[in-house]
């Protein structure tokens, strides 16, 4: 039964009328790609393990979806996690999980590829495979079943998902995904076994086939060693990065959804990587070294995307926009376009220390939205520990500039539970918020905008793989709650609002962020119990998770509460991100001494990324 007919047959209006936001399930949006499945060699279902509005905001998916569809031999379609009401309808009416473009069941595809952006989406991946009727365990898949692959930042510790994923792609996908497609086309024509195909792809740089490795544990649960079980598989899997961003694929048209999505705008990726070296930040390490697109290339892309979408906003995306070397020149060029087109230009992540009022005034002529600053820690001592090279003076100077410029909504992002943190550091967060408020009242009444709002938001520190803090313990749920309550007790002014993250959720995220293969069984048990949409507080069921750990005889605190010795074999040690363990250990020790490390543009600190990429990071 043909795609749209299939959807129309199965997903009748009757069903769509029973679910929230039915637009999530109908596809056919502007710039979505439609091909005749019989005309292509490979069908790739790009899976985002969350709802449509979240997935459609993901830049990586936009890039790889259009890149694959620009190939004649591939038909790439999208699949998202159906919301709970739709899942209920699908199970009731025996409707397998289908792709948005054709409406065909994804179990009929050659590949189902998941992007791993957040550890709390893992239960959705298993639930989507279950809804699709695809065996959860890679070992139970046979000829005719799609190959399940995955990539994205969480893939840098792939082990908790090792039992479910046929192969992972480490690093940036543009080149490696095309190489995998080429290998698959050859394999499909050769008519080999699934193992033949996996032996082919495991020799492509960046591809990790977990079933070709075995892990042996010590009595205390730590890893004794990891061994290859297939000699075609590499000892170490080297991440892939794109050297020349200007000459790498970036779509000139993107899908424009019918419904509002989280990031509903043109996202212009100006560079990858970051030079700052904040010690809690995984992205700052795994995307090294820094590579920029030129303003000319970015302007050409912006013009094409504006023409193809009619979007009313362009936002510059990177890990630290104010570090882009040609920011003034780029914004000048973009402002000509945005003024002409009467659309908005958004500069999301600006560092506290380089906040330039002039730039913000230029950019937000059309509409002044709230400003966000991320001091991360409440005292200079702790900011030095995490190497967040900004000072109280920087923050007060920037917010004062902002208040003088007419802004009156300021968001301040912090983390609690950081290594070496004391209650004094937690109180420091309240003190900074009060200093920001005071800065507002230093601006003459006639110059400042009426009604100031300061929002303090604290996330809980989650130690991540490939960071200097990968060996550090996470605070317990009780300790995090104590600190949240302590901070709350210090913020008494109504003009300062305080939001905090749910400690049990951060605990579970930390378990999977540094977990090993023993967690696969727990994940499968939790999915059986109905755990899904764990990232959504209304569906996160901590008790069910703890039951699952219990029933599987796995202690989750083993992964969070222990300070790990530097000699311990870590579950992700078989992955090479360029940055060396020696550099991370050195940074960890400097953190404990409260010493800072200058950012790369000041001087190279020899993290290893340059050697990885053949020489220099910056000309
Ligand atoms: S090699 Fe040096 S310049 Fe390059 S990312 Fe590492 S520390 Fe920075």
Coordinates of C-alpha atoms and ligand atoms in Angstrom, one line a residue:
X1 CA 0.0 0.0 0.0
X2 CA 1.6 3.4 -1.1
X3 CA 3.0 5.9 1.4
X4 CA 0.4 8.6 1.6
X5 CA -2.4 6.1 1.1
X6 CA -0.9 4.1 3.9
X7 CA -1.0 7.1 6.2
X8 CA -4.4 8.2 4.9
X9 CA -5.7 4.6 5.4
X10 CA -4.1 4.1 8.8
X11 CA -3.8 7.6 10.2
X12 CA -7.4 8.6 9.5
X13 CA -8.7 12.0 10.4
X14 CA -10.6 10.1 13.1
X15 CA -7.3 9.3 14.8
X16 CA -5.7 12.7 14.0
X17 CA -8.7 14.4 15.6
X18 CA -8.0 12.5 18.8
X19 CA -4.4 13.7 19.3
X20 CA -2.8 17.0 20.2
X21 CA -1.1 18.9 17.4
X22 CA -1.9 16.4 14.6
X23 CA 0.4 18.5 12.3
X24 CA 3.2 16.6 13.9
X25 CA 2.2 13.5 11.9
X26 CA 1.2 14.7 8.4
X27 CA 4.4 15.9 6.9
X28 CA 4.2 17.6 3.4
X29 CA 5.7 20.8 4.7
X30 CA 7.3 23.4 2.4
X31 CA 10.7 22.2 1.2
X32 CA 10.1 18.6 2.5
X33 CA 11.5 16.2 0.0
X34 CA 9.4 13.6 -1.8
X35 CA 10.8 10.8 -4.0
X36 CA 9.4 7.6 -5.4
X37 CA 10.9 4.9 -3.1
X38 CA 11.2 2.6 -6.1
X39 CA 13.6 5.0 -7.8
X40 CA 16.2 5.0 -5.0
X41 CA 18.7 2.3 -3.8
X42 CA 18.6 3.2 -0.1
X43 CA 16.0 4.5 2.3
X44 CA 17.2 6.3 5.4
X45 CA 14.9 7.1 8.2
X46 CA 16.4 10.0 10.2
X47 CA 15.1 9.5 13.7
X48 CA 14.9 12.3 16.3
X49 CA 14.1 10.7 19.7
X50 CA 11.7 13.5 20.8
X51 CA 8.6 15.2 19.5
X52 CA 8.4 17.0 16.1
X53 CA 8.8 20.5 17.5
X54 CA 12.1 19.7 19.2
X55 CA 13.5 17.6 16.4
X56 CA 12.7 20.0 13.6
X57 CA 14.7 22.7 15.5
X58 CA 17.9 20.6 15.3
X59 CA 20.4 22.0 12.9
X60 CA 22.3 18.7 12.4
X61 CA 19.1 17.0 11.2
X62 CA 18.4 19.9 8.7
X63 CA 21.9 19.6 7.2
X64 CA 22.1 15.8 6.9
X65 CA 18.4 15.4 5.7
X66 CA 19.0 17.7 2.7
X67 CA 22.5 16.4 2.1
X68 CA 21.3 12.8 1.8
X69 CA 18.3 13.8 -0.3
X70 CA 20.6 15.6 -2.7
X71 CA 22.0 12.2 -3.6
X72 CA 20.0 10.4 -6.3
X73 CA 20.4 7.0 -4.7
X74 CA 19.1 7.9 -1.2
X75 CA 15.6 8.8 0.0
X76 CA 16.0 10.3 3.5
X77 CA 12.8 10.7 5.5
X78 CA 12.1 12.0 9.0
X79 CA 10.7 10.1 12.0
X80 CA 10.0 11.6 15.4
X81 CA 8.9 10.1 18.7
X82 CA 5.0 10.3 18.7
X83 CA 3.6 12.0 21.7
X84 CA 1.9 9.7 24.3
X85 CA -1.6 10.3 22.9
X86 CA -0.6 9.4 19.4
X87 CA 1.4 6.3 20.6
X88 CA -1.7 5.1 22.4
X89 CA -3.7 5.4 19.1
X90 CA -0.9 3.7 17.1
X91 CA -0.7 0.7 19.6
X92 CA -4.5 0.5 19.7
X93 CA -4.9 0.5 15.9
X94 CA -1.6 -1.5 15.3
X95 CA 0.0 1.3 13.3
X96 CA 3.7 0.8 13.1
X97 CA 6.0 3.8 13.4
X98 CA 6.1 5.5 10.0
X99 CA 8.2 8.1 8.2
X100 CA 6.7 11.5 7.7
X101 CA 7.4 11.9 3.9
X102 CA 6.1 8.6 2.6
X103 CA 4.1 7.4 5.6
X104 CA 5.8 4.0 5.1
X105 CA 6.8 1.9 8.1
X106 CA 10.4 2.6 9.0
X107 CA 10.9 -1.2 9.5
X108 CA 11.0 -1.4 5.7
X109 CA 13.9 1.0 5.4
X110 CA 17.6 0.2 5.0
X111 CA 18.7 2.5 7.9
X112 CA 17.2 4.1 10.9
X113 CA 19.6 6.7 12.2
X114 CA 19.2 8.4 15.5
X115 CA 20.9 11.6 16.7
X116 CA 21.9 11.4 20.3
X117 CA 21.6 14.9 21.8
X118 CA 20.5 14.1 25.4
X119 CA 20.9 11.0 27.5
X120 CA 17.3 11.2 28.7
X121 CA 16.1 10.5 25.2
X122 CA 17.5 6.9 25.2
X123 CA 14.2 5.4 26.4
X124 CA 12.5 7.1 23.5
X125 CA 14.9 5.4 21.1
X126 CA 13.9 2.0 22.4
X127 CA 10.3 2.9 22.4
X128 CA 10.5 4.0 18.8
X129 CA 12.2 0.7 17.8
X130 CA 9.4 -1.1 19.7
X131 CA 6.7 0.9 18.0
X132 CA 8.3 0.2 14.6
X133 CA 8.4 -3.6 15.3
X134 CA 12.2 -3.6 15.0
X135 CA 14.0 -5.9 17.5
X136 CA 15.6 -3.8 20.2
X137 CA 18.7 -5.9 20.5
X138 CA 21.2 -5.6 17.6
X139 CA 22.0 -9.3 18.1
X140 CA 18.4 -10.2 17.3
X141 CA 18.2 -8.4 13.9
X142 CA 18.2 -10.4 10.8
X143 CA 18.5 -9.8 7.0
X144 CA 15.7 -7.4 6.0
X145 CA 15.8 -5.5 9.3
X146 CA 17.1 -2.0 8.9
X147 CA 20.6 -1.2 10.3
X148 CA 20.2 1.0 13.4
X149 CA 22.9 3.7 13.6
X150 CA 23.5 6.7 15.7
X151 CA 25.7 9.9 16.0
X152 CA 25.8 13.2 17.9
X153 CA 27.4 14.4 21.1
X154 CA 26.1 11.6 23.4
X155 CA 27.7 9.0 21.1
X156 CA 31.0 9.9 22.6
X157 CA 30.0 7.5 25.4
X158 CA 28.2 5.0 23.3
X159 CA 28.4 2.1 25.8
X160 CA 25.0 2.3 27.5
X161 CA 23.4 2.0 24.0
X162 CA 25.9 -0.6 22.7
X163 CA 23.4 -3.5 22.7
X164 CA 20.8 -1.7 20.6
X165 CA 22.9 0.2 18.0
X166 CA 24.5 -1.6 15.0
X167 CA 27.1 1.1 14.5
X168 CA 27.9 4.6 15.7
X169 CA 29.4 7.5 13.7
X170 CA 31.8 9.6 15.8
X171 CA 32.1 13.2 15.1
X172 CA 30.7 15.3 12.3
X173 CA 28.4 13.5 9.9
X174 CA 28.7 15.2 6.5
X175 CA 31.6 13.0 5.1
X176 CA 31.3 9.8 7.1
X177 CA 27.5 9.4 6.3
X178 CA 28.2 9.6 2.6
X179 CA 31.0 7.1 2.9
X180 CA 28.6 4.7 4.8
X181 CA 26.0 5.1 2.0
X182 CA 28.6 4.3 -0.7
X183 CA 29.7 1.2 1.3
X184 CA 26.1 0.1 1.7
X185 CA 25.3 0.5 -2.0
X186 CA 28.3 -1.8 -2.9
X187 CA 27.3 -4.3 -0.1
X188 CA 23.6 -4.4 -1.2
X189 CA 24.7 -5.1 -4.8
X190 CA 27.1 -7.8 -3.5
X191 CA 24.3 -9.5 -1.5
X192 CA 26.4 -10.1 1.6
X193 CA 25.4 -10.8 5.2
X194 CA 24.8 -8.2 7.9
X195 CA 28.2 -8.9 9.4
X196 CA 29.8 -8.4 6.0
X197 CA 28.3 -4.9 5.9
X198 CA 29.4 -4.1 9.4
X199 CA 32.9 -5.3 8.6
X200 CA 32.9 -2.9 5.7
X201 CA 31.8 0.1 7.7
X202 CA 33.9 -0.5 10.7
X203 CA 36.9 0.3 8.5
X204 CA 35.6 3.7 7.7
X205 CA 37.2 6.3 10.0
X206 CA 34.8 7.3 12.7
X207 CA 32.6 4.2 12.6
X208 CA 32.3 2.1 15.8
X209 CA 30.6 -1.3 15.6
X210 CA 30.1 -2.3 19.3
X211 CA 29.5 -5.9 18.6
X212 CA 33.1 -6.2 17.4
X213 CA 34.3 -5.5 20.9
X214 CA 34.0 -7.2 24.2
X215 CA 34.3 -5.6 27.7
X216 CA 35.7 -7.5 30.7
X217 CA 35.1 -6.1 34.2
X218 CA 36.9 -6.2 37.5
X219 CA 35.2 -7.5 40.6
X220 CA 34.4 -4.0 41.7
X221 CA 32.5 -3.3 38.5
X222 CA 35.2 -1.2 36.9
X223 CA 36.5 -2.1 33.4
X224 CA 39.4 -4.5 33.3
X225 CA 39.9 -4.3 29.6
X226 CA 38.1 -3.9 26.3
X227 CA 39.0 -6.3 23.5
X228 CA 38.3 -6.4 19.8
X229 CA 36.5 -9.6 18.7
X230 CA 36.9 -8.8 15.0
X231 CA 40.3 -8.0 13.6
X232 CA 38.8 -5.8 10.9
X233 CA 37.7 -3.4 13.6
X234 CA 40.2 -0.6 14.7
X235 CA 41.7 -0.6 18.2
X236 CA 40.7 3.1 18.5
X237 CA 37.8 4.9 16.8
X238 CA 38.9 8.3 15.6
X239 CA 36.3 11.0 15.5
X240 CA 35.5 12.7 12.2
X241 CA 35.6 16.4 11.7
X242 CA 35.2 18.7 8.7
X243 CA 38.4 20.6 8.0
X244 CA 37.0 23.1 5.5
X245 CA 33.5 24.3 6.5
X246 CA 33.3 26.8 3.6
X247 CA 33.4 23.9 1.1
X248 CA 31.2 21.5 3.1
X249 CA 27.6 20.8 2.5
X250 CA 25.1 23.3 4.0
X251 CA 21.5 23.3 2.8
X252 CA 20.3 26.2 0.7
X253 CA 16.7 25.4 1.5
X254 CA 15.2 23.9 4.7
X255 CA 11.8 22.6 5.6
X256 CA 9.3 25.2 6.9
X257 CA 7.0 23.5 9.3
X258 CA 3.2 24.2 9.4
X259 CA 3.3 24.5 13.2
X260 CA 5.5 26.5 15.5
X261 CA 8.7 24.7 16.6
X262 CA 11.2 25.5 19.3
X263 CA 13.7 27.2 17.1
X264 CA 11.6 28.6 14.3
X265 CA 14.1 30.5 12.2
X266 CA 17.1 30.3 9.9
X267 CA 20.1 29.0 11.9
X268 CA 23.4 30.1 10.4
X269 CA 26.2 28.0 11.7
X270 CA 29.2 30.4 11.7
X271 CA 31.8 28.1 13.2
X272 CA 32.4 24.8 15.0
X273 CA 34.5 24.3 18.1
X274 CA 35.4 26.7 20.9
X275 CA 38.7 28.0 22.2
X276 CA 37.6 28.8 25.7
X277 CA 38.2 25.5 27.6
X278 CA 35.5 25.6 30.3
X279 CA 36.2 22.5 32.2
X280 CA 32.6 21.2 32.5
X281 CA 31.9 21.7 28.8
X282 CA 32.0 18.6 26.6
X283 CA 31.2 20.5 23.4
X284 CA 34.3 22.7 24.0
X285 CA 36.4 19.6 23.8
X286 CA 34.8 17.2 21.3
X287 CA 34.3 19.8 18.6
X288 CA 37.9 21.0 18.7
X289 CA 39.7 22.6 16.8
X290 CA 37.8 25.7 15.9
X291 CA 36.9 26.0 12.2
X292 CA 35.1 29.1 10.8
X293 CA 32.9 29.8 7.8
X294 CA 33.8 33.0 6.0
X295 CA 31.4 36.0 6.1
X296 CA 31.0 35.8 2.3
X297 CA 29.9 32.1 2.5
X298 CA 27.6 32.9 5.3
X299 CA 26.0 35.8 3.5
X300 CA 25.4 33.6 0.4
X301 CA 23.8 30.9 2.5
X302 CA 21.6 33.5 4.4
X303 CA 20.4 35.0 1.2
X304 CA 19.5 31.5 -0.3
X305 CA 17.8 30.4 2.9
X306 CA 15.8 33.6 3.3
X307 CA 14.6 33.3 -0.3
X308 CA 13.7 29.6 0.1
X309 CA 11.9 29.9 3.4
X310 CA 10.5 33.3 4.1
X311 CA 11.5 33.0 7.7
X312 CA 11.4 36.2 9.8
X313 CA 14.5 35.6 11.8
X314 CA 18.1 34.6 11.2
X315 CA 20.1 33.5 14.2
X316 CA 23.8 33.0 14.4
X317 CA 24.7 29.6 15.9
X318 CA 27.9 28.5 17.4
X319 CA 29.3 27.7 20.9
X320 CA 30.5 31.2 21.5
X321 CA 29.3 33.7 18.8
X322 CA 31.3 36.6 20.2
X323 CA 34.5 34.7 19.4
X324 CA 33.8 34.7 15.7
X325 CA 36.8 36.6 14.2
X326 CA 34.8 38.6 11.7
X327 CA 31.6 39.2 13.7
X328 CA 31.4 43.0 13.0
X329 CA 31.8 42.4 9.3
X330 CA 29.4 39.6 9.2
X331 CA 26.7 41.4 11.2
X332 CA 27.1 44.5 8.9
X333 CA 26.5 42.3 5.9
X334 CA 23.6 40.5 7.4
X335 CA 22.0 43.7 8.7
X336 CA 21.8 44.9 5.1
X337 CA 19.8 41.8 4.2
X338 CA 17.6 41.8 7.3
X339 CA 16.8 45.4 7.0
X340 CA 15.9 45.0 3.4
X341 CA 13.8 42.0 4.1
X342 CA 12.4 43.5 7.4
X343 CA 13.4 40.4 9.4
X344 CA 15.3 40.0 12.6
X345 CA 18.9 39.0 13.3
X346 CA 19.4 37.2 16.6
X347 CA 22.8 36.9 18.4
X348 CA 22.1 34.2 21.0
X349 CA 25.2 33.3 23.0
X350 CA 27.2 36.4 23.7
X351 CA 30.0 36.2 26.3
X352 CA 29.6 38.5 29.4
X353 CA 33.1 40.0 28.8
X354 CA 32.6 41.0 25.1
X355 CA 29.1 42.3 25.2
X356 CA 29.0 45.2 22.9
X357 CA 26.1 47.5 23.2
X358 CA 26.6 48.9 19.8
X359 CA 26.4 45.5 18.2
X360 CA 23.3 44.6 20.2
X361 CA 21.7 47.9 19.4
X362 CA 22.4 47.4 15.7
X363 CA 21.0 43.9 15.7
X364 CA 18.0 44.4 17.8
X365 CA 16.7 47.5 16.1
X366 CA 13.5 45.7 15.2
X367 CA 12.8 43.9 18.5
X368 CA 14.6 43.9 21.9
X369 CA 14.5 40.4 23.3
X370 CA 15.8 39.4 26.8
X371 CA 19.5 39.1 27.3
X372 CA 21.2 35.9 28.6
X373 CA 24.5 35.7 30.4
X374 CA 26.2 32.5 31.7
X375 CA 28.6 33.3 34.6
X376 CA 28.1 29.6 35.6
X377 CA 29.5 30.0 39.1
X378 CA 28.8 32.5 41.9
X379 CA 32.4 33.3 43.0
X380 CA 35.6 34.1 41.2
X381 CA 37.3 31.2 43.0
X382 CA 34.8 28.7 41.5
X383 CA 34.8 30.4 38.1
X384 CA 38.6 29.9 38.1
X385 CA 38.1 26.2 39.1
X386 CA 35.8 25.7 36.0
X387 CA 38.1 28.0 33.9
X388 CA 35.1 30.3 33.1
X389 CA 37.3 33.3 32.3
X390 CA 34.9 36.0 33.2
X391 CA 34.8 38.3 36.3
X392 CA 32.2 40.0 38.4
X393 CA 33.3 43.3 36.9
X394 CA 32.7 41.9 33.3
X395 CA 29.2 40.9 34.3
X396 CA 28.3 44.2 36.0
X397 CA 29.8 46.2 33.2
X398 CA 27.8 44.3 30.5
X399 CA 24.5 44.3 32.3
X400 CA 24.9 48.1 33.0
X401 CA 25.5 48.6 29.3
X402 CA 22.4 46.6 28.6
X403 CA 20.3 48.5 31.0
X404 CA 21.6 51.8 29.6
X405 CA 20.6 50.5 26.2
X406 CA 17.0 49.9 27.2
X407 CA 17.1 46.2 28.1
X408 CA 15.3 45.3 31.3
X409 CA 15.1 41.5 31.2
X410 CA 18.3 39.6 32.1
X411 CA 18.7 35.8 32.5
X412 CA 21.7 34.5 34.4
X413 CA 22.7 30.9 34.0
X414 CA 24.6 29.0 36.7
X415 CA 25.4 25.4 37.6
X416 CA 25.3 24.0 41.1
X417 CA 27.2 20.9 42.3
X418 CA 30.4 21.9 40.6
X419 CA 33.7 20.2 41.8
X420 CA 35.1 21.9 45.0
X421 CA 31.8 24.0 45.4
X422 CA 31.0 25.3 48.9
X423 CA 27.9 26.9 50.3
X424 CA 29.7 30.2 50.0
X425 CA 29.9 29.7 46.3
X426 CA 26.2 29.0 46.2
X427 CA 25.5 32.2 48.1
X428 CA 27.7 33.9 45.5
X429 CA 25.0 33.3 42.9
X430 CA 22.5 35.3 44.9
X431 CA 25.1 38.0 45.5
X432 CA 25.7 38.3 41.7
X433 CA 21.9 38.5 41.0
X434 CA 21.6 41.3 43.5
X435 CA 24.6 43.1 41.9
X436 CA 22.8 42.9 38.6
X437 CA 19.7 44.4 40.2
X438 CA 21.8 47.2 41.7
X439 CA 23.4 47.9 38.4
X440 CA 19.9 48.6 37.0
X441 CA 19.2 51.2 39.7
X442 CA 22.6 52.9 38.9
X443 CA 21.2 53.8 35.5
X444 CA 19.4 57.2 35.6
X445 CA 15.6 56.7 35.6
X446 CA 15.0 58.6 32.4
X447 CA 17.6 56.4 30.6
X448 CA 16.5 53.0 31.8
X449 CA 13.5 51.0 30.7
X450 CA 10.8 50.5 33.4
X451 CA 10.4 47.3 35.3
X452 CA 13.5 45.1 35.7
X453 CA 13.4 41.3 35.8
X454 CA 16.4 39.2 36.7
X455 CA 16.0 35.4 36.3
X456 CA 18.5 33.1 37.9
X457 CA 18.5 29.6 36.5
X458 CA 20.6 26.8 37.9
X459 CA 21.2 23.5 36.2
X460 CA 22.9 20.7 38.2
X461 CA 26.5 19.8 37.2
X462 CA 26.6 16.5 35.2
X463 CA 30.1 15.2 34.7
X464 CA 30.6 14.3 31.0
X465 CA 33.0 12.1 29.1
X466 CA 36.0 13.8 27.5
X467 CA 36.0 16.7 29.9
X468 CA 38.6 17.5 32.6
X469 CA 35.8 16.7 35.1
X470 CA 35.1 13.2 33.7
X471 CA 36.7 11.7 36.8
X472 CA 34.9 13.9 39.4
X473 CA 31.9 12.7 41.4
X474 CA 28.5 14.3 41.0
X475 CA 26.7 15.7 44.1
X476 CA 24.0 13.4 45.5
X477 CA 20.4 14.3 44.9
X478 CA 20.2 15.3 48.6
X479 CA 23.2 17.6 48.3
X480 CA 21.8 19.3 45.2
X481 CA 18.4 19.8 46.8
X482 CA 20.1 21.3 49.9
X483 CA 22.0 23.8 47.8
X484 CA 18.9 24.7 45.7
X485 CA 17.0 25.3 49.0
X486 CA 20.0 27.3 50.4
X487 CA 20.1 29.5 47.3
X488 CA 16.3 30.0 47.3
X489 CA 16.6 31.2 50.9
X490 CA 19.1 33.8 49.9
X491 CA 17.0 35.3 47.1
X492 CA 14.3 37.4 48.7
X493 CA 13.7 40.2 46.2
X494 CA 10.6 39.8 44.0
X495 CA 12.5 41.2 41.0
X496 CA 14.7 38.2 41.0
X497 CA 13.2 34.9 40.0
X498 CA 14.9 31.5 40.6
X499 CA 14.4 28.4 38.5
X500 CA 16.3 25.1 39.1
X501 CA 16.5 21.7 37.5
X502 CA 15.0 18.6 38.9
X503 CA 17.9 16.8 40.8
X504 CA 16.8 13.2 40.2
X505 CA 16.7 13.9 36.5
X506 CA 20.2 15.3 36.5
X507 CA 21.3 12.2 38.5
X508 CA 19.9 9.9 35.9
X509 CA 21.5 11.9 33.1
X510 CA 24.8 11.6 34.9
X511 CA 24.4 7.8 35.2
X512 CA 24.1 7.4 31.4
X513 CA 26.6 10.1 30.6
X514 CA 29.4 8.0 32.2
X515 CA 27.8 4.6 32.2
X516 CA 28.9 1.3 30.6
X517 CA 27.3 -1.7 28.9
X518 CA 25.7 -2.9 32.1
X519 CA 23.2 -0.2 31.6
X520 CA 21.7 -1.6 28.4
X521 CA 19.7 -4.2 30.4
X522 CA 18.4 -1.4 32.7
X523 CA 17.3 0.7 29.7
X524 CA 15.4 -2.2 28.2
X525 CA 13.7 -2.9 31.5
X526 CA 12.8 0.7 32.0
X527 CA 11.3 0.8 28.5
X528 CA 9.3 -2.3 29.2
X529 CA 7.9 -0.5 32.3
X530 CA 6.7 2.4 30.1
X531 CA 9.6 4.9 30.7
X532 CA 9.7 7.4 27.9
X533 CA 9.9 11.2 27.4
X534 CA 12.1 11.2 30.5
X535 CA 13.2 14.7 29.6
X536 CA 9.7 15.9 30.2
X537 CA 9.0 16.4 33.9
X538 CA 5.3 15.3 33.5
X539 CA 6.5 11.9 32.2
X540 CA 9.8 11.3 34.1
X541 CA 9.1 8.4 36.5
X542 CA 12.1 8.2 38.9
X543 CA 10.6 5.3 40.8
X544 CA 10.2 3.1 37.7
X545 CA 13.9 3.8 36.9
X546 CA 15.0 2.9 40.4
X547 CA 13.0 -0.3 40.2
X548 CA 14.7 -1.2 36.9
X549 CA 18.2 -0.7 38.4
X550 CA 17.1 -2.9 41.3
X551 CA 15.7 -5.6 39.2
X552 CA 18.8 -5.7 37.1
X553 CA 21.1 -5.6 40.1
X554 CA 22.9 -2.4 38.9
X555 CA 23.7 0.3 41.4
X556 CA 23.3 3.7 39.6
X557 CA 25.5 5.5 42.2
X558 CA 28.4 3.5 41.0
X559 CA 28.5 5.8 38.0
X560 CA 27.9 9.1 39.8
X561 CA 29.1 9.2 43.3
X562 CA 32.6 7.8 42.8
X563 CA 35.7 10.0 42.2
X564 CA 37.4 7.9 39.6
X565 CA 41.3 7.4 39.7
X566 CA 43.1 8.6 36.5
X567 CA 44.3 5.1 35.9
X568 CA 40.8 3.6 35.7
X569 CA 39.8 2.4 32.2
X570 CA 36.8 4.6 31.2
X571 CA 34.0 3.2 29.1
X572 CA 34.9 5.6 26.3
X573 CA 38.7 5.1 26.2
X574 CA 38.5 3.4 22.9
X575 CA 37.4 6.6 21.2
X576 CA 40.0 9.2 20.1
X577 CA 38.7 12.8 20.0
X578 CA 42.2 14.3 19.4
X579 CA 42.3 16.0 22.8
X580 CA 44.6 13.8 24.9
X581 CA 43.9 12.3 28.3
X582 CA 47.2 13.9 29.5
X583 CA 45.7 17.3 28.7
X584 CA 42.4 16.5 30.5
X585 CA 44.2 15.2 33.6
X586 CA 46.4 18.3 33.7
X587 CA 43.3 20.5 33.4
X588 CA 41.6 18.5 36.2
X589 CA 44.6 19.0 38.5
X590 CA 44.7 22.8 37.7
X591 CA 41.0 23.0 38.5
X592 CA 41.6 21.5 41.9
X593 CA 44.4 24.1 42.4
X594 CA 42.0 26.9 41.2
X595 CA 44.4 27.7 38.3
X596 CA 43.0 29.0 35.0
X597 CA 44.1 28.2 31.4
X598 CA 44.2 31.0 28.8
X599 CA 42.0 30.4 25.8
X600 CA 43.7 29.1 22.7
X601 CA 43.7 32.4 20.7
X602 CA 46.0 33.8 23.4
X603 CA 48.2 30.7 23.3
X604 CA 48.0 27.1 22.4
X605 CA 47.9 24.8 25.5
X606 CA 48.7 21.7 23.5
X607 CA 45.4 19.8 24.0
X608 CA 46.2 17.6 21.0
X609 CA 43.4 18.7 18.7
X610 CA 46.0 20.4 16.3
X611 CA 48.1 17.2 16.0
X612 CA 44.8 15.4 15.3
X613 CA 44.1 17.7 12.5
X614 CA 47.5 17.9 11.1
X615 CA 49.2 20.9 12.5
X616 CA 47.8 24.3 13.4
X617 CA 44.5 25.4 14.8
X618 CA 44.9 29.0 13.9
X619 CA 46.9 30.4 11.0
Ligands
LIG1 S1 45.8 22.4 19.9 FE1 46.0 24.3 21.0 S2 45.0 25.9 19.7 FE2 44.3 23.9 19.1 S3 42.4 23.5 20.2 FE3 44.1 22.6 21.3 S4 44.8 24.1 22.8 FE4 43.5 25.1 21.2

